[in-house]
Short mmCIF file of C-alpha atoms in Angstrom, two decimals:
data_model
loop_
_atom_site.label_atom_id
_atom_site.label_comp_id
_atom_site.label_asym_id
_atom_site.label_seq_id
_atom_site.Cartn_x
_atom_site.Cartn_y
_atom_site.Cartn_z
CA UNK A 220 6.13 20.76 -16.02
CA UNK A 221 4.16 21.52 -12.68
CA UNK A 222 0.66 19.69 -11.86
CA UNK A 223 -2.11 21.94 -11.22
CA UNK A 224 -1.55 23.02 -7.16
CA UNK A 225 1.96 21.78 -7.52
CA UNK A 226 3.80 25.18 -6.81
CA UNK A 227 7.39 25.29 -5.92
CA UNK A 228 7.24 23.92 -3.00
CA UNK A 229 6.34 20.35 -4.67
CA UNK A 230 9.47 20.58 -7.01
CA UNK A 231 11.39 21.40 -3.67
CA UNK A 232 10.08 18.37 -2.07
CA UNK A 233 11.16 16.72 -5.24
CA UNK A 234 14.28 17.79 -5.35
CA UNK A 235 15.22 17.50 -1.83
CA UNK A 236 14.05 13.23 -2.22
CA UNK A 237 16.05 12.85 -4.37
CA UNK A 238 19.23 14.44 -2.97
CA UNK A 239 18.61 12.36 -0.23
CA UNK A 240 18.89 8.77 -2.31
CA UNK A 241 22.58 8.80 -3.20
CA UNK A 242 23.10 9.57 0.62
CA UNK A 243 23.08 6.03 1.26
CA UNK A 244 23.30 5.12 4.72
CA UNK A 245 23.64 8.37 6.23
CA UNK A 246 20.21 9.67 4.70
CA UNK A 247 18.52 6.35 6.43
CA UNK A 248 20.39 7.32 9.85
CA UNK A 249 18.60 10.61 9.55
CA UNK A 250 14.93 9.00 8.27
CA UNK A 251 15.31 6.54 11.83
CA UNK A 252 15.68 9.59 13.75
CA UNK A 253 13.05 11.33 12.67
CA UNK A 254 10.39 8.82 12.46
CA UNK A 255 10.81 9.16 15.70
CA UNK A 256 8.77 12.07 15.62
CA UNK A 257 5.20 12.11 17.55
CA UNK A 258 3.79 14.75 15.49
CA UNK A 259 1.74 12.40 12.60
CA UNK A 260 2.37 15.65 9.91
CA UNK A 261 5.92 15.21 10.35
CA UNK A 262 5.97 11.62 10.48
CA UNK A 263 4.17 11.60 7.08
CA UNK A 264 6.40 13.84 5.14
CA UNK A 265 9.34 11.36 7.11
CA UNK A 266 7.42 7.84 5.94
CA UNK A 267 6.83 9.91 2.12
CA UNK A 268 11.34 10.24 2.13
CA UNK A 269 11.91 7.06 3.44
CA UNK A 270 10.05 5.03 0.79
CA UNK A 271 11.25 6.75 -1.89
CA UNK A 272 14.69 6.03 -0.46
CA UNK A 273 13.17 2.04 0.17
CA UNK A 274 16.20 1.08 2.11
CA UNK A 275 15.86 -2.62 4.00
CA UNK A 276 16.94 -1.12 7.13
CA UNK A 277 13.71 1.31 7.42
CA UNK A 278 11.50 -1.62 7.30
CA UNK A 279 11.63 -2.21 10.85
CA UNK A 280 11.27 1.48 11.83
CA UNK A 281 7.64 1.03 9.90
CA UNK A 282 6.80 -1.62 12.13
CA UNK A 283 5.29 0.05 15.38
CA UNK A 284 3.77 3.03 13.35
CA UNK A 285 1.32 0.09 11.79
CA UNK A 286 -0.25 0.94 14.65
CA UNK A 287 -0.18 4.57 15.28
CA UNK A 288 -3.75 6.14 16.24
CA UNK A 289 -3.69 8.46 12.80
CA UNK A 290 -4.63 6.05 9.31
CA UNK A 291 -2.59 8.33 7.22
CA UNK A 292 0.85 7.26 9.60
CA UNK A 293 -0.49 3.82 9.15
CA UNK A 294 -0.87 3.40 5.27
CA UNK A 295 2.10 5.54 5.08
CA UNK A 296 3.92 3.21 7.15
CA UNK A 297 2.60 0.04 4.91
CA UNK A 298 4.15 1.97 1.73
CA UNK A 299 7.48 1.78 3.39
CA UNK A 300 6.91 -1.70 4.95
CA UNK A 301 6.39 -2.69 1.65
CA UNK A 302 9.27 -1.18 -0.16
CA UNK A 303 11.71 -2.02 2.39
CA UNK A 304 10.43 -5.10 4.38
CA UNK A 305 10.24 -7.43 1.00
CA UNK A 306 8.59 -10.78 1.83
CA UNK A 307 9.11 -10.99 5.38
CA UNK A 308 6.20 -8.14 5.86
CA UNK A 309 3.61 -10.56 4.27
CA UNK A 310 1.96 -11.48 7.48
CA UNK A 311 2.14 -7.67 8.51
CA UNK A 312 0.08 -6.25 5.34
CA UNK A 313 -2.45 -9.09 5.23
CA UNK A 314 -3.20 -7.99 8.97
CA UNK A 315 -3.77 -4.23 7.67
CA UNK A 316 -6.21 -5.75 5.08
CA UNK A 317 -8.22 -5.76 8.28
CA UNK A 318 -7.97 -2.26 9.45
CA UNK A 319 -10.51 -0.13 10.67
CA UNK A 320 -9.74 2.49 8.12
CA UNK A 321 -10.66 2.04 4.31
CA UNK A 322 -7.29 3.80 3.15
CA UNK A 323 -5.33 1.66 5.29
CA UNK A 324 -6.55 -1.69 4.00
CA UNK A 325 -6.59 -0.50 0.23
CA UNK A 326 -2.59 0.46 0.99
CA UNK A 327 -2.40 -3.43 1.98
CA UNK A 328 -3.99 -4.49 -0.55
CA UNK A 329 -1.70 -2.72 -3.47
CA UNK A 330 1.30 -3.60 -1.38
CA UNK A 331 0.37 -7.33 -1.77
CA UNK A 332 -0.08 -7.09 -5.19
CA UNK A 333 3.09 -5.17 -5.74
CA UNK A 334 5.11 -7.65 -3.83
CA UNK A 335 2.95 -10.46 -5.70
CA UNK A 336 2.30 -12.54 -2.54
CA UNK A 337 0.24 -15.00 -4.31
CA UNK A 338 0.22 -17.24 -1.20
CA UNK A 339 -2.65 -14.45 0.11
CA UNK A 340 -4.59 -13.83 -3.49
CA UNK A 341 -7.50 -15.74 -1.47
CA UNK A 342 -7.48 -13.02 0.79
CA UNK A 343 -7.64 -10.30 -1.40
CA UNK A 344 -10.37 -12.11 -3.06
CA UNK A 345 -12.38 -11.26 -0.11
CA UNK A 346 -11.56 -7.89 -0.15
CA UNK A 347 -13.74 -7.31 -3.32
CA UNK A 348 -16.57 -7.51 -1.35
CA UNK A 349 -15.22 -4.70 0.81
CA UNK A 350 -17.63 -1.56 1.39
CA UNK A 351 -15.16 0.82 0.28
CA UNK A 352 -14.86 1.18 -3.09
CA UNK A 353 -11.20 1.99 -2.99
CA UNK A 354 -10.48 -0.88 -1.58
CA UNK A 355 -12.14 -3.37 -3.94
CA UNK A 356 -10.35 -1.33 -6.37
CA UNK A 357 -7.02 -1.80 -4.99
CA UNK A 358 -7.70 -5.53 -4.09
CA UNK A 359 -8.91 -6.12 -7.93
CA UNK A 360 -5.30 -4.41 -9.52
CA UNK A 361 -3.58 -6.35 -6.43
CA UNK A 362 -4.84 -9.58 -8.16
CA UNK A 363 -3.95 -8.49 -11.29
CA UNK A 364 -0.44 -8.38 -10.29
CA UNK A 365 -0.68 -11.60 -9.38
CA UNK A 366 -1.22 -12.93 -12.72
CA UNK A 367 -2.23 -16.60 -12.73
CA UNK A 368 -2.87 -16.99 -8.80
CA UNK A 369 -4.80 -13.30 -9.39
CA UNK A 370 -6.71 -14.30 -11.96
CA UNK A 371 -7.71 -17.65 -10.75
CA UNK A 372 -9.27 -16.08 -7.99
CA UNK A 373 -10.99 -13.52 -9.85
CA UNK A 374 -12.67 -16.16 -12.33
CA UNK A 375 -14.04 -18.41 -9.11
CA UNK A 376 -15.72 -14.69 -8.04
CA UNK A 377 -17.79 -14.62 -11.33
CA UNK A 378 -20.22 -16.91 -10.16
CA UNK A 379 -20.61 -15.31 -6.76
CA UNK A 380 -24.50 -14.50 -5.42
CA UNK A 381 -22.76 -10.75 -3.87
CA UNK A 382 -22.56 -8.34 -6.83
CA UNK A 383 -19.88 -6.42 -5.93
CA UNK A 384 -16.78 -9.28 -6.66
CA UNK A 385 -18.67 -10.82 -9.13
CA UNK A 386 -18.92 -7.88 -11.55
CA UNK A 387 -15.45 -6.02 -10.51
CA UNK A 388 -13.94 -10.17 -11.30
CA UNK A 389 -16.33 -9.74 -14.57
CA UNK A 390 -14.70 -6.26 -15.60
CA UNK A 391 -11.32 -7.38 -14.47
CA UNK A 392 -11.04 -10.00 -16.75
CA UNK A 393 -12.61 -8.43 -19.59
CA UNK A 394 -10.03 -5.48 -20.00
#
């Protein structure tokens, strides 16, 4: 079945992802190559393959596009960091937490979570304070992923004077 503005070309893209995972090796050869690329359009639609292929070996090819000038390259670049770089990219996401760019640090955020890098659940705690809302809502399903070491630091942001991480902690908790 087709989402609404899917079209063919979506199931193509589909379709040609997930030719590329039995590929192995070869298909990561081809995803270094081309992330390469200086053009961030094509770099995007490279960083989309190469997390869906989430091979260890792309993880350093993310690396230097964490700080590419476009925030698209960058969270896209996370996403694969993420998938690929396991726990040795900790120190990497928690210093995109602080990015200039709202989509970039909410990318972080879910990344942390996903990895469950309870070690930094203090710092995602501070993020639900942040002034974008889609990155308080990333930090608070980060936490969640967490469990205990989450949720410990959602409770001590009930009683919190700011009313942001105080009620998102509140609503958190209650569901």
């Amino acid at each position: 079945r087709r989402r609404a503005g899917g079209g063919p070309a979506a199931g193509a893209s589909l379709a040609a992802r997930a030719a590329l995972v039995p590929l192995g090796t070869a298909a990561d050869h081809a995803c270094v190559v081309h992330l390469a690329a200086p053009d961030p359009a094509h770099l995007l639609k490279c960083l989309k393959v190469s997390t869906y292929i989430a091979d260890p070996s792309l993880g350093a090819t993310a690396l230097p596009l964490l700080e590419h000038h476009d925030a698209r390259v960058r969270a896209a670049a996370a996403a694969l960091l993420g998938v690929s770089g396991g726990s040795s990219a900790t120190d990497d996401l928690l210093l995109l937490t602080l990015d200039a760019e709202p989509a970039v640090r909410a990318a972080a955020a879910s990344l942390l979570g996903r990895l469950r890098v309870w070690e930094e659940a203090a710092a995602l705690g501070s993020l639900l304070g942040d002034p974008a809302w889609g990155v308080r809502r990333s930090s608070v399903f980060a936490l969640l992923d967490m469990d205990s070491p989450g949720m410990l630091v959602l409770r001590n942001a009930l009683p919190r004077a700011d009313r942001w991480p105080a009620e998102l902690a509140r609503r958190a908790l209650d569901s």
